[in-house]
Amino acid sequence: YALLGPAGTYSEEAAHSYWNGEHQLVFSSGLSEVFTMVLRGEVDGGLVPLCNSRTGSIGITLSNLLRHEVYIAGEVVLPVSHCLMAARALEIEELELLISQPEVFLQCTGFLNRLPHVRREIVTSTSQAAAFIKAEGRKAAAIGSRRSAHIYGLQIIAEALEDDRHNCTTFINITREPATAGDKTTIIFGLDDVPGALYRALEVFARREINLSRLESRPRSLVDQGRGYMFYVDIEGGLSDPRIKEALQELSSRAPLYRCLGSYPSHMPRGRHRGEFVSD
């Protein structure tokens, strides 16, 4: 199974949680490469971050879901806590450079506001940041997981840098074949840019009292040359529910572009209850 590498990423932690360490993991250099590996049949599936409870959706993941014929077979929600790590003991006030992944910086704005004059460098993954710090001669630190600090032999300077103490990221298992059994269904549909189009699309769910737990738009131009938007929707319930099956059949006849990504088991993190927002 493919996931973002190198070793020590949060994706790897999520993969061990999702598959219980029972499958071989193949590291990729970027999230788009995970999708490519799945589509080419080089791996049986892949695990990618979809959204974070603090910063929302991972844009590159949504874009790839829109562009490629892959499906969702499951999800896992990983509690995420960020550490500050360096190659040697440093005081926070000494730092000249911080290296991490863009989403991580967004999740640690409170901490970063204390260091307005420290330069930041962006890399693809937190484990890549840790690897760079290992060979860095300047007064620099990376932000990432405790496990990545252990893997790369770094010293942890500070912990729990995230703004939200309930910070968590949702990862999805993407595959070439759709899943049909589960209590959560995800669809993508596109509409023409005309008045009332979205209302008429969503009405098929409202009329049947079907709850949508997520609705997010992306420009339709990401998929074709059409105007308007594509919509990514999570539905509470599976395809075995006649109401949902009927609603999707009706929607597919109204939407110029429509694709069901499958029904799969939802994952609720410990300490949360259905109805609470869980957004990588």
mmCIF file of C-alpha atoms in Angstrom:
data_model
loop_
_atom_site.group_PDB
_atom_site.id
_atom_site.type_symbol
_atom_site.label_atom_id
_atom_site.label_comp_id
_atom_site.label_asym_id
_atom_site.label_seq_id
_atom_site.Cartn_x
_atom_site.Cartn_y
_atom_site.Cartn_z
ATOM 1 C CA TYR A 1 0.000 0.000 0.000
ATOM 2 C CA ALA A 2 1.298 3.434 -0.965
ATOM 3 C CA LEU A 3 1.568 6.487 1.261
ATOM 4 C CA LEU A 4 3.533 9.704 1.626
ATOM 5 C CA GLY A 5 7.121 9.172 2.756
ATOM 6 C CA PRO A 6 9.806 8.946 3.848
ATOM 7 C CA ALA A 7 9.486 6.951 7.074
ATOM 8 C CA GLY A 8 8.104 8.888 10.006
ATOM 9 C CA THR A 9 5.166 10.718 8.399
ATOM 10 C CA TYR A 10 1.762 10.978 10.017
ATOM 11 C CA SER A 11 0.550 9.004 6.986
ATOM 12 C CA GLU A 12 2.704 6.101 8.161
ATOM 13 C CA GLU A 13 1.238 6.301 11.666
ATOM 14 C CA ALA A 14 -2.265 6.343 10.178
ATOM 15 C CA ALA A 15 -1.412 3.352 7.953
ATOM 16 C CA HIS A 16 -0.218 1.289 10.919
ATOM 17 C CA SER A 17 -3.444 2.173 12.733
ATOM 18 C CA TYR A 18 -5.646 1.393 9.721
ATOM 19 C CA TRP A 19 -3.989 -1.877 8.653
ATOM 20 C CA ASN A 20 -2.640 -2.927 12.070
ATOM 21 C CA GLY A 21 0.840 -3.308 10.597
ATOM 22 C CA GLU A 22 -0.250 -6.316 8.525
ATOM 23 C CA HIS A 23 0.640 -5.006 5.047
ATOM 24 C CA GLN A 24 3.769 -3.859 3.261
ATOM 25 C CA LEU A 25 3.987 -0.079 2.927
ATOM 26 C CA VAL A 26 5.513 1.681 -0.073
ATOM 27 C CA PHE A 27 6.628 5.296 0.379
ATOM 28 C CA SER A 28 5.980 7.900 -2.316
ATOM 29 C CA SER A 29 7.584 11.304 -2.809
ATOM 30 C CA GLY A 30 4.242 13.138 -2.962
ATOM 31 C CA LEU A 31 0.488 12.701 -2.565
ATOM 32 C CA SER A 32 -0.185 12.803 -6.310
ATOM 33 C CA GLU A 33 2.247 9.911 -6.762
ATOM 34 C CA VAL A 34 0.130 7.800 -4.379
ATOM 35 C CA PHE A 35 -2.831 8.211 -6.744
ATOM 36 C CA THR A 36 -0.643 7.348 -9.746
ATOM 37 C CA MET A 37 0.673 4.194 -8.095
ATOM 38 C CA VAL A 38 -2.859 3.043 -7.298
ATOM 39 C CA LEU A 39 -4.141 3.750 -10.815
ATOM 40 C CA ARG A 40 -1.237 1.901 -12.434
ATOM 41 C CA GLY A 41 -1.840 -1.144 -10.272
ATOM 42 C CA GLU A 42 1.602 -0.895 -8.670
ATOM 43 C CA VAL A 43 -0.048 -1.199 -5.246
ATOM 44 C CA ASP A 44 -3.356 -2.545 -3.963
ATOM 45 C CA GLY A 45 -4.344 0.794 -2.475
ATOM 46 C CA GLY A 46 -3.085 3.967 -0.885
ATOM 47 C CA LEU A 47 -3.622 6.073 2.217
ATOM 48 C CA VAL A 48 -3.814 9.852 1.827
ATOM 49 C CA PRO A 49 -4.807 12.707 4.178
ATOM 50 C CA LEU A 50 -8.197 14.174 3.329
ATOM 51 C CA CYS A 51 -8.868 16.838 5.940
ATOM 52 C CA ASN A 52 -7.719 18.260 9.256
ATOM 53 C CA SER A 53 -9.964 19.263 12.153
ATOM 54 C CA ARG A 54 -8.236 22.660 12.366
ATOM 55 C CA THR A 55 -7.337 23.644 8.804
ATOM 56 C CA GLY A 56 -9.935 21.770 6.743
ATOM 57 C CA SER A 57 -9.498 19.928 3.469
ATOM 58 C CA ILE A 58 -6.212 18.981 1.842
ATOM 59 C CA GLY A 59 -6.582 20.630 -1.558
ATOM 60 C CA ILE A 60 -4.249 18.315 -3.461
ATOM 61 C CA THR A 61 -6.172 15.246 -2.262
ATOM 62 C CA LEU A 62 -9.559 16.653 -3.311
ATOM 63 C CA SER A 63 -8.155 17.666 -6.695
ATOM 64 C CA ASN A 64 -6.808 14.168 -7.307
ATOM 65 C CA LEU A 65 -10.116 12.596 -6.288
ATOM 66 C CA LEU A 66 -11.853 14.791 -8.844
ATOM 67 C CA ARG A 67 -9.416 14.029 -11.653
ATOM 68 C CA HIS A 68 -8.815 10.307 -11.227
ATOM 69 C CA GLU A 69 -11.015 7.213 -11.303
ATOM 70 C CA VAL A 70 -10.264 5.999 -7.791
ATOM 71 C CA TYR A 71 -12.609 5.037 -4.970
ATOM 72 C CA ILE A 72 -12.666 5.220 -1.170
ATOM 73 C CA ALA A 73 -12.611 1.917 0.706
ATOM 74 C CA GLY A 74 -12.271 3.223 4.259
ATOM 75 C CA GLU A 75 -10.993 5.949 6.549
ATOM 76 C CA VAL A 76 -9.062 6.422 9.749
ATOM 77 C CA VAL A 77 -8.876 9.460 12.028
ATOM 78 C CA LEU A 78 -5.457 10.071 13.581
ATOM 79 C CA PRO A 79 -4.897 12.355 16.607
ATOM 80 C CA VAL A 80 -1.994 14.617 15.652
ATOM 81 C CA SER A 81 0.424 16.330 18.025
ATOM 82 C CA HIS A 82 3.407 18.282 16.711
ATOM 83 C CA CYS A 83 6.917 18.412 18.167
ATOM 84 C CA LEU A 84 9.775 20.834 17.622
ATOM 85 C CA MET A 85 13.003 18.907 16.951
ATOM 86 C CA ALA A 86 16.617 19.762 16.195
ATOM 87 C CA ALA A 87 19.925 18.019 15.595
ATOM 88 C CA ARG A 88 21.289 19.356 18.880
ATOM 89 C CA ALA A 89 20.017 21.051 22.035
ATOM 90 C CA LEU A 90 18.798 24.551 21.191
ATOM 91 C CA GLU A 91 16.773 27.188 22.950
ATOM 92 C CA ILE A 92 13.670 28.241 21.054
ATOM 93 C CA GLU A 93 14.917 31.832 21.109
ATOM 94 C CA GLU A 94 18.073 30.765 19.224
ATOM 95 C CA LEU A 95 16.246 29.416 16.185
ATOM 96 C CA GLU A 96 16.978 30.908 12.769
ATOM 97 C CA LEU A 97 15.067 28.462 10.581
ATOM 98 C CA LEU A 98 11.949 26.262 10.814
ATOM 99 C CA ILE A 99 11.225 23.490 8.315
ATOM 100 C CA SER A 100 7.943 21.618 7.897
ATOM 101 C CA GLN A 101 4.969 20.876 5.689
ATOM 102 C CA PRO A 102 2.503 23.719 4.872
ATOM 103 C CA GLU A 103 -0.490 22.177 6.664
ATOM 104 C CA VAL A 104 1.580 21.753 9.814
ATOM 105 C CA PHE A 105 2.509 25.428 9.879
ATOM 106 C CA LEU A 106 -1.202 26.275 9.628
ATOM 107 C CA GLN A 107 -1.962 24.004 12.589
ATOM 108 C CA CYS A 108 0.674 25.708 14.775
ATOM 109 C CA THR A 109 -0.019 29.407 14.162
ATOM 110 C CA GLY A 110 -0.094 30.286 17.864
ATOM 111 C CA PHE A 111 3.391 28.900 18.412
ATOM 112 C CA LEU A 112 4.735 30.428 15.203
ATOM 113 C CA ASN A 113 3.415 33.866 16.155
ATOM 114 C CA ARG A 114 5.958 33.792 18.984
ATOM 115 C CA LEU A 115 8.737 33.499 16.391
ATOM 116 C CA PRO A 116 7.934 36.188 13.790
ATOM 117 C CA HIS A 117 11.569 36.651 12.733
ATOM 118 C CA VAL A 118 12.388 32.957 12.223
ATOM 119 C CA ARG A 119 12.562 32.024 8.537
ATOM 120 C CA ARG A 120 10.407 29.119 7.344
ATOM 121 C CA GLU A 121 11.082 26.544 4.643
ATOM 122 C CA ILE A 122 8.404 24.282 3.187
ATOM 123 C CA VAL A 123 8.929 20.616 2.284
ATOM 124 C CA THR A 124 6.631 17.823 1.113
ATOM 125 C CA SER A 125 6.357 15.945 4.413
ATOM 126 C CA THR A 126 7.243 16.270 8.084
ATOM 127 C CA SER A 127 9.623 13.313 7.893
ATOM 128 C CA GLN A 128 11.448 14.976 5.004
ATOM 129 C CA ALA A 129 11.822 18.033 7.243
ATOM 130 C CA ALA A 130 13.295 15.846 9.984
ATOM 131 C CA ALA A 131 15.764 14.290 7.528
ATOM 132 C CA PHE A 132 16.906 17.745 6.389
ATOM 133 C CA ILE A 133 17.415 18.908 9.971
ATOM 134 C CA LYS A 134 19.634 15.902 10.674
ATOM 135 C CA ALA A 135 22.226 17.325 8.267
ATOM 136 C CA GLU A 136 21.549 21.016 8.928
ATOM 137 C CA GLY A 137 24.404 23.047 10.389
ATOM 138 C CA ARG A 138 22.411 26.172 11.117
ATOM 139 C CA LYS A 139 20.305 26.810 14.202
ATOM 140 C CA ALA A 140 17.308 25.108 12.663
ATOM 141 C CA ALA A 141 14.430 22.896 13.757
ATOM 142 C CA ALA A 142 11.695 20.833 12.171
ATOM 143 C CA ILE A 143 8.070 20.416 13.204
ATOM 144 C CA GLY A 144 6.763 16.874 13.032
ATOM 145 C CA SER A 145 5.916 13.759 14.980
ATOM 146 C CA ARG A 146 7.669 12.326 18.007
ATOM 147 C CA ARG A 147 8.275 9.169 15.972
ATOM 148 C CA SER A 148 10.127 11.070 13.231
ATOM 149 C CA ALA A 149 12.399 12.603 15.877
ATOM 150 C CA HIS A 150 13.218 9.089 17.067
ATOM 151 C CA ILE A 151 13.814 7.755 13.539
ATOM 152 C CA TYR A 152 16.206 10.552 12.587
ATOM 153 C CA GLY A 153 17.935 10.830 15.948
ATOM 154 C CA LEU A 154 16.769 14.375 16.738
ATOM 155 C CA GLN A 155 16.275 16.084 20.078
ATOM 156 C CA ILE A 156 12.785 17.257 20.961
ATOM 157 C CA ILE A 157 12.855 20.897 22.060
ATOM 158 C CA ALA A 158 9.148 21.439 22.601
ATOM 159 C CA GLU A 159 5.917 19.443 22.286
ATOM 160 C CA ALA A 160 2.197 19.997 21.677
ATOM 161 C CA LEU A 161 2.704 22.933 19.309
ATOM 162 C CA GLU A 162 -0.732 22.544 17.692
ATOM 163 C CA ASP A 163 -3.371 25.231 18.303
ATOM 164 C CA ASP A 164 -6.146 22.700 18.915
ATOM 165 C CA ARG A 165 -5.615 20.104 21.635
ATOM 166 C CA HIS A 166 -8.121 17.888 19.777
ATOM 167 C CA ASN A 167 -6.168 18.228 16.527
ATOM 168 C CA CYS A 168 -6.740 15.238 14.230
ATOM 169 C CA THR A 169 -6.446 14.323 10.579
ATOM 170 C CA THR A 170 -8.739 12.064 8.551
ATOM 171 C CA PHE A 171 -7.006 9.721 6.093
ATOM 172 C CA ILE A 172 -8.772 7.756 3.354
ATOM 173 C CA ASN A 173 -7.880 4.445 1.738
ATOM 174 C CA ILE A 174 -8.073 4.873 -2.038
ATOM 175 C CA THR A 175 -8.479 1.850 -4.328
ATOM 176 C CA ARG A 176 -9.230 0.962 -7.952
ATOM 177 C CA GLU A 177 -12.493 -0.822 -7.074
ATOM 178 C CA PRO A 178 -15.463 0.740 -5.246
ATOM 179 C CA ALA A 179 -16.532 -0.414 -1.792
ATOM 180 C CA THR A 180 -20.266 -0.954 -1.325
ATOM 181 C CA ALA A 181 -20.644 -1.894 2.362
ATOM 182 C CA GLY A 182 -20.511 0.754 5.051
ATOM 183 C CA ASP A 183 -22.333 3.481 6.935
ATOM 184 C CA LYS A 184 -20.851 6.400 4.978
ATOM 185 C CA THR A 185 -21.114 7.207 1.268
ATOM 186 C CA THR A 186 -19.064 9.730 -0.698
ATOM 187 C CA ILE A 187 -20.046 11.167 -4.067
ATOM 188 C CA ILE A 188 -18.783 13.814 -6.478
ATOM 189 C CA PHE A 189 -21.089 15.661 -8.843
ATOM 190 C CA GLY A 190 -20.857 18.634 -11.183
ATOM 191 C CA LEU A 191 -23.564 21.078 -12.187
ATOM 192 C CA ASP A 192 -24.113 23.556 -14.989
ATOM 193 C CA ASP A 193 -23.695 27.195 -14.015
ATOM 194 C CA VAL A 194 -27.408 28.061 -13.965
ATOM 195 C CA PRO A 195 -29.674 29.506 -11.241
ATOM 196 C CA GLY A 196 -31.111 26.947 -8.831
ATOM 197 C CA ALA A 197 -28.927 24.037 -9.985
ATOM 198 C CA LEU A 198 -27.456 23.312 -6.543
ATOM 199 C CA TYR A 199 -30.839 23.683 -4.848
ATOM 200 C CA ARG A 200 -32.384 21.130 -7.180
ATOM 201 C CA ALA A 201 -29.488 18.743 -6.604
ATOM 202 C CA LEU A 202 -29.588 18.908 -2.816
ATOM 203 C CA GLU A 203 -33.373 18.709 -2.737
ATOM 204 C CA VAL A 204 -33.189 14.980 -3.516
ATOM 205 C CA PHE A 205 -31.583 14.470 -0.099
ATOM 206 C CA ALA A 206 -33.700 16.928 1.883
ATOM 207 C CA ARG A 207 -36.929 15.393 0.608
ATOM 208 C CA ARG A 208 -35.835 11.986 1.917
ATOM 209 C CA GLU A 209 -34.408 13.399 5.198
ATOM 210 C CA ILE A 210 -30.876 12.188 4.367
ATOM 211 C CA ASN A 211 -28.121 13.959 6.277
ATOM 212 C CA LEU A 212 -25.073 15.297 4.458
ATOM 213 C CA SER A 213 -22.103 15.524 6.822
ATOM 214 C CA ARG A 214 -19.882 17.311 4.313
ATOM 215 C CA LEU A 215 -20.394 19.490 1.241
ATOM 216 C CA GLU A 216 -17.441 21.134 -0.449
ATOM 217 C CA SER A 217 -17.004 22.749 -3.844
ATOM 218 C CA ARG A 218 -14.139 22.904 -6.333
ATOM 219 C CA PRO A 219 -14.079 24.609 -9.781
ATOM 220 C CA ARG A 220 -15.418 22.306 -12.476
ATOM 221 C CA SER A 221 -12.493 23.399 -14.682
ATOM 222 C CA LEU A 222 -10.321 21.007 -12.645
ATOM 223 C CA VAL A 223 -12.133 18.153 -14.408
ATOM 224 C CA ASP A 224 -13.274 19.487 -17.785
ATOM 225 C CA GLN A 225 -13.741 22.789 -19.604
ATOM 226 C CA GLY A 226 -17.176 23.393 -18.106
ATOM 227 C CA ARG A 227 -18.125 26.384 -15.992
ATOM 228 C CA GLY A 228 -19.555 26.069 -12.500
ATOM 229 C CA TYR A 229 -18.453 23.765 -9.725
ATOM 230 C CA MET A 230 -17.888 20.163 -8.724
ATOM 231 C CA PHE A 231 -19.204 19.153 -5.300
ATOM 232 C CA TYR A 232 -17.642 16.647 -2.921
ATOM 233 C CA VAL A 233 -20.309 15.220 -0.595
ATOM 234 C CA ASP A 234 -20.256 12.844 2.381
ATOM 235 C CA ILE A 235 -23.571 11.174 3.168
ATOM 236 C CA GLU A 236 -24.505 9.559 6.473
ATOM 237 C CA GLY A 237 -25.617 6.095 5.440
ATOM 238 C CA GLY A 238 -24.701 3.380 2.960
ATOM 239 C CA LEU A 239 -25.876 2.231 -0.455
ATOM 240 C CA SER A 240 -27.853 -0.533 1.239
ATOM 241 C CA ASP A 241 -30.302 2.147 2.417
ATOM 242 C CA PRO A 242 -33.106 2.369 -0.206
ATOM 243 C CA ARG A 243 -33.557 6.109 0.447
ATOM 244 C CA ILE A 244 -29.911 6.830 -0.375
ATOM 245 C CA LYS A 245 -29.926 4.568 -3.413
ATOM 246 C CA GLU A 246 -33.024 6.310 -4.776
ATOM 247 C CA ALA A 247 -31.621 9.781 -4.037
ATOM 248 C CA LEU A 248 -28.397 9.022 -5.873
ATOM 249 C CA GLN A 249 -30.251 7.627 -8.873
ATOM 250 C CA GLU A 250 -32.300 10.816 -9.045
ATOM 251 C CA LEU A 251 -29.237 13.037 -8.587
ATOM 252 C CA SER A 252 -27.321 11.218 -11.326
ATOM 253 C CA SER A 253 -30.133 12.077 -13.759
ATOM 254 C CA ARG A 254 -29.955 15.779 -12.799
ATOM 255 C CA ALA A 255 -26.187 16.289 -12.652
ATOM 256 C CA PRO A 256 -24.172 16.455 -15.909
ATOM 257 C CA LEU A 257 -21.229 14.935 -14.052
ATOM 258 C CA TYR A 258 -21.696 12.342 -11.325
ATOM 259 C CA ARG A 259 -19.544 9.687 -9.653
ATOM 260 C CA CYS A 260 -20.026 7.614 -6.517
ATOM 261 C CA LEU A 261 -16.760 6.963 -4.672
ATOM 262 C CA GLY A 262 -18.346 4.160 -2.666
ATOM 263 C CA SER A 263 -19.831 3.249 0.702
ATOM 264 C CA TYR A 264 -17.385 2.371 3.453
ATOM 265 C CA PRO A 265 -17.160 2.160 7.260
ATOM 266 C CA SER A 266 -16.826 5.554 8.933
ATOM 267 C CA HIS A 267 -14.277 6.010 11.691
ATOM 268 C CA MET A 268 -15.000 8.151 14.728
ATOM 269 C CA PRO A 269 -12.002 9.106 16.907
ATOM 270 C CA ARG A 270 -12.151 8.318 20.586
ATOM 271 C CA GLY A 271 -13.853 10.942 22.675
ATOM 272 C CA ARG A 272 -15.983 12.276 19.804
ATOM 273 C CA HIS A 273 -19.576 11.599 18.905
ATOM 274 C CA ARG A 274 -21.413 11.607 15.614
ATOM 275 C CA GLY A 275 -22.435 15.149 14.739
ATOM 276 C CA GLU A 276 -19.193 16.715 15.951
ATOM 277 C CA PHE A 277 -16.991 18.205 13.244
ATOM 278 C CA VAL A 278 -14.018 16.056 12.315
ATOM 279 C CA SER A 279 -12.333 17.539 9.347
ATOM 280 C CA ASP A 280 -6.004 15.565 7.525
#
